[in-house]
Short mmCIF file of C-alpha atoms in Angstrom, two decimals:
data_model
loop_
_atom_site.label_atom_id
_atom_site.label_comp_id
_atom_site.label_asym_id
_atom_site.label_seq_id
_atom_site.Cartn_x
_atom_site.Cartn_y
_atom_site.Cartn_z
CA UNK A 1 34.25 16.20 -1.27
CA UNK A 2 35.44 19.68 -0.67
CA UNK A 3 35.09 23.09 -2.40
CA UNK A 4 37.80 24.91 -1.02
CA UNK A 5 40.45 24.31 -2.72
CA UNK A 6 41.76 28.03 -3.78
CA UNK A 7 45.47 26.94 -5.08
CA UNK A 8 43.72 24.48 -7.76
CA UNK A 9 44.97 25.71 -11.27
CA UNK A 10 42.63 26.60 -13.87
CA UNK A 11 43.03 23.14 -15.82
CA UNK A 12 42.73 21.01 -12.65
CA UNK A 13 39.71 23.07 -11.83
CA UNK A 14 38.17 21.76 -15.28
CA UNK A 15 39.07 17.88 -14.52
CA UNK A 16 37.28 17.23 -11.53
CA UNK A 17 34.52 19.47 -13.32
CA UNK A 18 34.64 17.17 -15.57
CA UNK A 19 35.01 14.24 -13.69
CA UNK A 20 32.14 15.48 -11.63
CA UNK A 21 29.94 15.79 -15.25
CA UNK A 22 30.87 12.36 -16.19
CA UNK A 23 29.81 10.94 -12.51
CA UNK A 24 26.60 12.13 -12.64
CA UNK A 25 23.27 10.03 -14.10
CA UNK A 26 23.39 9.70 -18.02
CA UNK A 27 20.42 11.98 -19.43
CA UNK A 28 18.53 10.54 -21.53
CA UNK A 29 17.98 12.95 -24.46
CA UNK A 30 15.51 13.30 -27.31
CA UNK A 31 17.05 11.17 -29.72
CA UNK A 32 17.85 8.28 -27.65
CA UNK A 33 13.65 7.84 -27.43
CA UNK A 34 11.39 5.58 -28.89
CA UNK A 35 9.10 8.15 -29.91
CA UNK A 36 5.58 5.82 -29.56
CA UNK A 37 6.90 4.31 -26.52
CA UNK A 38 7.43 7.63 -24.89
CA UNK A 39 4.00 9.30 -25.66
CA UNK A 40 1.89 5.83 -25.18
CA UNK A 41 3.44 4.83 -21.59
CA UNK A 42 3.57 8.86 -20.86
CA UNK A 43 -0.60 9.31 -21.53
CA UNK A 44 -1.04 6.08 -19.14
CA UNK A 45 1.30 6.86 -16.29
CA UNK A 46 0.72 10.82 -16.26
CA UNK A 47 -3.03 10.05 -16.37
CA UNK A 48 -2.17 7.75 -13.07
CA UNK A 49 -0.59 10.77 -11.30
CA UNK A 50 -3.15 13.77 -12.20
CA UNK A 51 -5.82 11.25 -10.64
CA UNK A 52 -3.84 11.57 -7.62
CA UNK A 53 -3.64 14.97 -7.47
CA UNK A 54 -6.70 15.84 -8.95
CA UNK A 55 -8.47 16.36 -5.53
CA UNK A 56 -6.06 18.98 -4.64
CA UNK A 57 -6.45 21.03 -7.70
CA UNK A 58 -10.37 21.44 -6.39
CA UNK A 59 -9.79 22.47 -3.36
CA UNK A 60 -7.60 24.90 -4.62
CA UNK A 61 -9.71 26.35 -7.27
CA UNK A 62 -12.37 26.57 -4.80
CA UNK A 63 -10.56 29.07 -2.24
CA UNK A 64 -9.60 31.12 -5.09
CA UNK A 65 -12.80 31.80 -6.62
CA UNK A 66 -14.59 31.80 -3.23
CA UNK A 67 -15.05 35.89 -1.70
CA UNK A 68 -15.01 34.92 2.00
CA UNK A 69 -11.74 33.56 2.90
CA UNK A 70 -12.24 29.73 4.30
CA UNK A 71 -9.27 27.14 5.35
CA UNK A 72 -8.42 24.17 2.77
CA UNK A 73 -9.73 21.86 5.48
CA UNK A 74 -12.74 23.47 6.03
CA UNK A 75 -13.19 23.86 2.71
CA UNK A 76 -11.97 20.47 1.28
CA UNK A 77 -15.03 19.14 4.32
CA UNK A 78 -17.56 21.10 3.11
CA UNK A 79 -17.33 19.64 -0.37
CA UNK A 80 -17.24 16.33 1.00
CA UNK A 81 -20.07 17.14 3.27
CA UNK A 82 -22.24 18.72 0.35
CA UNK A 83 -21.00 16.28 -2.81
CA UNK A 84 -19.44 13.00 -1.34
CA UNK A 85 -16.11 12.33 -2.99
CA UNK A 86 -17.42 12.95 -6.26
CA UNK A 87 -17.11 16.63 -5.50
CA UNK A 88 -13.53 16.27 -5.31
CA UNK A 89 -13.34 14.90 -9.43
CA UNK A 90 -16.05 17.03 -10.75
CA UNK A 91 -14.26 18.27 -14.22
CA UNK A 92 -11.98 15.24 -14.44
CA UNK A 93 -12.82 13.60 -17.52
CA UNK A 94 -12.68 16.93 -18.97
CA UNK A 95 -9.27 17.80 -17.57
CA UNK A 96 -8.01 13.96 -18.38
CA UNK A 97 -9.10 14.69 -21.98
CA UNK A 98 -7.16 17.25 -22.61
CA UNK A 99 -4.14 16.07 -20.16
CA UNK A 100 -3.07 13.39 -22.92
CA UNK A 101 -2.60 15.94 -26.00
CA UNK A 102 -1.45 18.78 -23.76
CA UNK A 103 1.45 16.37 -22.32
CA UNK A 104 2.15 15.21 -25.49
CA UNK A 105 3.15 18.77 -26.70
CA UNK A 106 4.60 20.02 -23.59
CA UNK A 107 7.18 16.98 -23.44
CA UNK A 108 8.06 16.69 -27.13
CA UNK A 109 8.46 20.66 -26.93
CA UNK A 110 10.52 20.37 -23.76
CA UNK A 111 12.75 17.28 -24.88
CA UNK A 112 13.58 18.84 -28.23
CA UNK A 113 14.55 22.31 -27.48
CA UNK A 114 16.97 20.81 -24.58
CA UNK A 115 18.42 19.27 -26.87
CA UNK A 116 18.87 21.63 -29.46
CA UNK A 117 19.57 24.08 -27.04
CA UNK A 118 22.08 22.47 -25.36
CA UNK A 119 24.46 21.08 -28.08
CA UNK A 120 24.46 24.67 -29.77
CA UNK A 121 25.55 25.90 -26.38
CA UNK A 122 27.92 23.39 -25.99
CA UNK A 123 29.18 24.13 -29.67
CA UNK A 124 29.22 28.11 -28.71
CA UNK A 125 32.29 26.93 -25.52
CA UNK A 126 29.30 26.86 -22.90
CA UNK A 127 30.13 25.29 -19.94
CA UNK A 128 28.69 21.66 -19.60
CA UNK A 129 26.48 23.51 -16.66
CA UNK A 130 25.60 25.85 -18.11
CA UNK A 131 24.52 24.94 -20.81
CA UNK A 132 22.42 22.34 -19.30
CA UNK A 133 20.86 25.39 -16.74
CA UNK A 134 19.88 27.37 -20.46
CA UNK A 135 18.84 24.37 -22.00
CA UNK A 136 16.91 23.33 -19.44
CA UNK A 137 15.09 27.12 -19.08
CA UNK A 138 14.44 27.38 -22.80
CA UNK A 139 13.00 23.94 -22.66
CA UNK A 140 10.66 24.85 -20.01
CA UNK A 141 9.10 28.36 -22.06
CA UNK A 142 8.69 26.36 -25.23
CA UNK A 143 7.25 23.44 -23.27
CA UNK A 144 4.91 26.17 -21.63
CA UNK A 145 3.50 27.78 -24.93
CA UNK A 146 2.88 24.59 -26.41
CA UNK A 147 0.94 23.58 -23.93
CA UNK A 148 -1.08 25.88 -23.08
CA UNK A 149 -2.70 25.68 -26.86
CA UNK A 150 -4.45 23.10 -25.17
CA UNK A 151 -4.40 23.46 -21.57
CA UNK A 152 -6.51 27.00 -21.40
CA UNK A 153 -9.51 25.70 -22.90
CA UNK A 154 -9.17 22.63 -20.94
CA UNK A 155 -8.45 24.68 -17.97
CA UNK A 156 -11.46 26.79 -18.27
CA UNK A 157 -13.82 24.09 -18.41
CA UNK A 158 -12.87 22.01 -16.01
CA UNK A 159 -12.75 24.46 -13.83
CA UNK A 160 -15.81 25.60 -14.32
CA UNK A 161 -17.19 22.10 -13.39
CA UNK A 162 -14.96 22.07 -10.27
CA UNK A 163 -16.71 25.15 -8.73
CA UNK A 164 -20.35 24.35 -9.52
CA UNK A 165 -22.41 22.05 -6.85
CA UNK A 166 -25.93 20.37 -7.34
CA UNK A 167 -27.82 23.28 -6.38
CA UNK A 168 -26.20 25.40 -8.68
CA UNK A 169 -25.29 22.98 -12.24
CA UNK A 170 -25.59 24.71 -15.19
CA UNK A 171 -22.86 22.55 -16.73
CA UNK A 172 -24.03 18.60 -17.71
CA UNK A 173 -20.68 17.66 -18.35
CA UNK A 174 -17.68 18.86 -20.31
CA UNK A 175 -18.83 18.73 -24.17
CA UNK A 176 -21.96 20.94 -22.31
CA UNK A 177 -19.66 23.49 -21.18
CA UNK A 178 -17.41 23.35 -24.14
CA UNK A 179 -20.83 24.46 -26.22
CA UNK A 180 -22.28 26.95 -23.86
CA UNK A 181 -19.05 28.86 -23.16
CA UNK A 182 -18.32 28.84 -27.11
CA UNK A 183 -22.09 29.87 -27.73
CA UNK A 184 -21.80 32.81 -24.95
CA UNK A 185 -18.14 34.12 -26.06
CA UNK A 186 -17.37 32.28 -29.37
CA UNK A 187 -13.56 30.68 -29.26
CA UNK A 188 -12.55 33.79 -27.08
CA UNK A 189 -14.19 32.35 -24.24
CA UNK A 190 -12.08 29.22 -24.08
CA UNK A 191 -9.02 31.14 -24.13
CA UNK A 192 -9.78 33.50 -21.14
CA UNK A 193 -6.43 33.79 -19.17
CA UNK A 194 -4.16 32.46 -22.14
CA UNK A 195 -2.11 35.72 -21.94
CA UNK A 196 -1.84 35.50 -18.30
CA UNK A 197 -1.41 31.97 -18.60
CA UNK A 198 1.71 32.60 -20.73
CA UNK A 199 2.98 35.44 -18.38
CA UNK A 200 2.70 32.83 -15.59
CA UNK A 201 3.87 29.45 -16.55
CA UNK A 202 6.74 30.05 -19.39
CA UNK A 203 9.32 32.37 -16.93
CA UNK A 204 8.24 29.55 -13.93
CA UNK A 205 8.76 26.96 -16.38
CA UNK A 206 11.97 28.57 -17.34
CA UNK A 207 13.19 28.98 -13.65
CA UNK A 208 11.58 25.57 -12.66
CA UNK A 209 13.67 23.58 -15.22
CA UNK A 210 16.65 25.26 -14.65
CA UNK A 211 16.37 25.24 -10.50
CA UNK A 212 15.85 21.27 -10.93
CA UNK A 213 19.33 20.98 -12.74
CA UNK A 214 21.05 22.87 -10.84
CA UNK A 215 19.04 21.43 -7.60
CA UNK A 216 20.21 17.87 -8.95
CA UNK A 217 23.64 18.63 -9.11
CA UNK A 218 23.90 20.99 -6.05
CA UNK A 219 22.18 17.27 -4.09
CA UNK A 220 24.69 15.00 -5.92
CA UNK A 221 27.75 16.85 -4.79
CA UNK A 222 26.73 16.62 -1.18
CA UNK A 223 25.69 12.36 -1.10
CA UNK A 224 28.10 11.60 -3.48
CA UNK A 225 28.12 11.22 -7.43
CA UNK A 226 28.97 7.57 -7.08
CA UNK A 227 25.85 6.90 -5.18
CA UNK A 228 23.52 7.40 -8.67
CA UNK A 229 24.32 3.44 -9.48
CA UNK A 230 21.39 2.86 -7.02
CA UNK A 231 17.93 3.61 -8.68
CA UNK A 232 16.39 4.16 -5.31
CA UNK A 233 18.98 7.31 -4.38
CA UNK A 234 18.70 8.27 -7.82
CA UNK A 235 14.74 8.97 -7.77
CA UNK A 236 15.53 10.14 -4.28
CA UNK A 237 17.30 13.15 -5.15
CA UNK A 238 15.01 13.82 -8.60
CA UNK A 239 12.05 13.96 -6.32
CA UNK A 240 14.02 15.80 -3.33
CA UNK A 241 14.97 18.25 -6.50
CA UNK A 242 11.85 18.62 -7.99
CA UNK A 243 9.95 19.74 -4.73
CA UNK A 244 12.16 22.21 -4.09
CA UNK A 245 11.61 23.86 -7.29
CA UNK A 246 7.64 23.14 -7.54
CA UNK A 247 7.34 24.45 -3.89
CA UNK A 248 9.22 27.66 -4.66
CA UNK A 249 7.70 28.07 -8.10
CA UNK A 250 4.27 27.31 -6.60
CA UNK A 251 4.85 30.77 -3.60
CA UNK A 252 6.35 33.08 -7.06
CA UNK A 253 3.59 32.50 -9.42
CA UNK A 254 0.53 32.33 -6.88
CA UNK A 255 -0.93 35.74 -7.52
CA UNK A 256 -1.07 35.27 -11.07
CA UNK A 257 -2.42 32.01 -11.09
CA UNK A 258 -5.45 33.04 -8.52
CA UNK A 259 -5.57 36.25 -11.15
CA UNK A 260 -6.27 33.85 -13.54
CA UNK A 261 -8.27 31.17 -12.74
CA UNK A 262 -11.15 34.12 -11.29
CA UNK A 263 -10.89 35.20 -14.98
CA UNK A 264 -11.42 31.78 -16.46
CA UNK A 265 -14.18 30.68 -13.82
CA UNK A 266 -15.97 34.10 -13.57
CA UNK A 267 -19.62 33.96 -15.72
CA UNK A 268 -20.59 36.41 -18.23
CA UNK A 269 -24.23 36.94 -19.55
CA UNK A 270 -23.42 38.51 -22.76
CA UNK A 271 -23.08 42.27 -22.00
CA UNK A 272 -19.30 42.55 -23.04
CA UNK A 273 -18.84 45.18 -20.85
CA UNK A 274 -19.61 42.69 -17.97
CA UNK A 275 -16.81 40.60 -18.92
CA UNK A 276 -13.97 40.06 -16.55
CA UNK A 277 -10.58 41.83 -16.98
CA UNK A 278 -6.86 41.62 -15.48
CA UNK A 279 -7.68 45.53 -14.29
CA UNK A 280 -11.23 44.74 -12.58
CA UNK A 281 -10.04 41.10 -11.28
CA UNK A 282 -7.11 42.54 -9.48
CA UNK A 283 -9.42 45.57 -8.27
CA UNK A 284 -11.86 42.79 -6.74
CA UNK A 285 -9.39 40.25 -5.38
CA UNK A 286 -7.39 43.64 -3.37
CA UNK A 287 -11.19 44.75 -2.28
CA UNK A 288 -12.06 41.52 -0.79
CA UNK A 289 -8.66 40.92 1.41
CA UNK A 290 -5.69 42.70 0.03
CA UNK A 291 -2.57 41.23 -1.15
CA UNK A 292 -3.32 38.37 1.15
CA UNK A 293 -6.55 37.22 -1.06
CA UNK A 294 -3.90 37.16 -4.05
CA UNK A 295 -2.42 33.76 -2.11
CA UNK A 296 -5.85 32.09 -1.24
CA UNK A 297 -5.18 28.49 -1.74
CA UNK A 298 -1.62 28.39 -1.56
CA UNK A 299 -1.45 25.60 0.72
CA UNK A 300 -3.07 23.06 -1.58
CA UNK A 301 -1.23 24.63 -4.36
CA UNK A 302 2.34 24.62 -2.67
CA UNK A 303 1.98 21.15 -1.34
CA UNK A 304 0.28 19.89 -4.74
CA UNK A 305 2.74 21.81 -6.53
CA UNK A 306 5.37 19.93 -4.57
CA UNK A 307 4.14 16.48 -4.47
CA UNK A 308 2.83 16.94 -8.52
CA UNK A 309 6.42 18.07 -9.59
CA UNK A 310 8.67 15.30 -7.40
CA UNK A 311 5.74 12.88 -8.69
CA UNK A 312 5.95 13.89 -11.87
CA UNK A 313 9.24 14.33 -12.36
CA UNK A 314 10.52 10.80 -11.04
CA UNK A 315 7.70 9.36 -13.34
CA UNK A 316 8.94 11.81 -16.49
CA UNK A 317 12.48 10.27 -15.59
CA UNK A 318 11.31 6.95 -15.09
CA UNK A 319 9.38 6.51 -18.38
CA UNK A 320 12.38 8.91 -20.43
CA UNK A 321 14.15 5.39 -19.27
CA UNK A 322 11.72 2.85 -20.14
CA UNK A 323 11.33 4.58 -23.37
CA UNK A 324 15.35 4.55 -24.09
CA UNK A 325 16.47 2.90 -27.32
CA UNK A 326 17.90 -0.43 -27.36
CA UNK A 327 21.81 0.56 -26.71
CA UNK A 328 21.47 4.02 -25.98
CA UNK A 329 23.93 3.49 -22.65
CA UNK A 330 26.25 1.48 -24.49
#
């Protein structure tokens, strides 16, 4: 296929676009879902895939709330060494608790503002590309908010269970640290971070969305449009898509997200003034190692981020199929 072509008129310019457009995989769009479908085989395959992952998410959390900088290896051993593989799901029924409702809101935000988004784009002489690219970002922020309703609390408590061993449990379990965090600092205390949270995830939602569409049809134009007949090239280039963006999104939001999860995991004992803020969190993280203890765990969190988002992403395609209506692709 080539791109350059500098004597093609404006119309012919907008056929092969459009040829190109109508090549590509159909998307399947909000309306074409069967609603229970979607959110019943999303809880049981997304629950599959944060098992998975879950692991990597500790380690992670670990090296950012740790002071003395340690490798993932040395750290992921020592938790082995000290807590057997438990260690590497403490916090998971927590985290799986709240990864059902949380999902829930995050894909029925995402899959209705694309759509909305996109046909009043379309409607306003968008290009097709375009408007996909804005539809795609806008889906991403709302997604984000939504979420996060329910993913900060969860957040902080699980990850207060990830960081705590048996010599040092103060937490039974995740109703125990739902009550003791909401006794200490009332309904405020479950939603440390949610304005950073915010700041982080909607603009790399927003860019992460957008990257994969474009990423998708940047791949298709180099193998070939015609080769999306074949389901295995197909989740091919969704996954090869979605690392790229979860691995770049992953290195742009790491400071914020170590920022963060020190707020959420740091313990107070009930002298407000002792609580943690964005000013004296910063401060502490630049005393300990400078910028560089800003990206302490980005390994696990790149290559999680990575294998999460292709993992996620074929599955999130996959089950948008499954979940189709009867005739949709007629």
């Amino acid at each position: 296929m080539s791109f350059g072509v500098v004597d093609m008129d404006e119309e012919g310019g907008a056929a092969v676009a459009a040829d190109e457009i109508r090549r590509l995989p159909a998307e399947v769009n909000w309306e074409m879902l069967d609603k229970s479908r979607f959110f019943v085989l999303g809880a049981a395959l997304f629950s599959g895939v944060s098992a998975a992952l879950y692991p990597a998410v500790v380690v992670k959390t670990h090296l950012q709330v740790a002071p003395p900088p340690q490798a993932a290896t040395a750290t992921a051993a020592a938790i082995l060494r000290r807590e057997g593989l438990r260690g590497f799901y403490r916090g998971f029924g927590a985290s799986l608790a709240g990864t059902v409702p949380a999902r829930a809101l995050y894909m029925a935000a995402l899959e209705a503002t694309k759509s909305s988004v996109g046909s009043a784009a379309v409607r306003l002489g968008v290009s097709e590309p375009a408007a996909s690219a804005a539809a795609s970002a806008a889906g991403g922020v709302s997604a984000a908010i939504a979420a996060q309703v329910v993913w900060t609390p969860v957040d902080v408590i699980s990850q207060r269970l990830m960081v705590q061993t048996s010599s040092t449990c103060r937490y039974r379990g995740g109703v125990d640290a739902f009550k003791k965090i909401l006794l200490a600092d009332g309904v405020r205390g479950l939603y440390r971070g949610f304005g950073l949270s915010i700041v982080t995830y909607a603009p790399s939602n927003a860019v992460w969305w957008a990257s994969y569409a474009m990423a998708q049809r940047f791949i298709w134009r180099i193998v070939g449009a015609e080769r999306s007949e074949s389901y295995p090239s197909l989740m091919a280039v969704q996954g090869a898509s979605a690392a790229l963006a979860g691995g770049a999104s992953a290195i742009v939001t790491m400071p914020l997200d170590t920022v963060k999860t020190r707020i959420q995991v740091m313990e107070t004992e009930g002298a407000a003034a002792a609580r943690p803020t964005l000013k004296s969190t910063v401060r502490g993280l630049l005393k300990e190692g400078g910028w560089a203890a800003c990206y302490r765990g980005l390994g696990p969190r790149w290559g999680s981020m990575s294998l999460s988002a292709a993992t996620m992403v074929t599955t999130y395609e996959f089950l948008k199929r499954l979940s189709a209506k009867e005739g949709s692709f007629d």
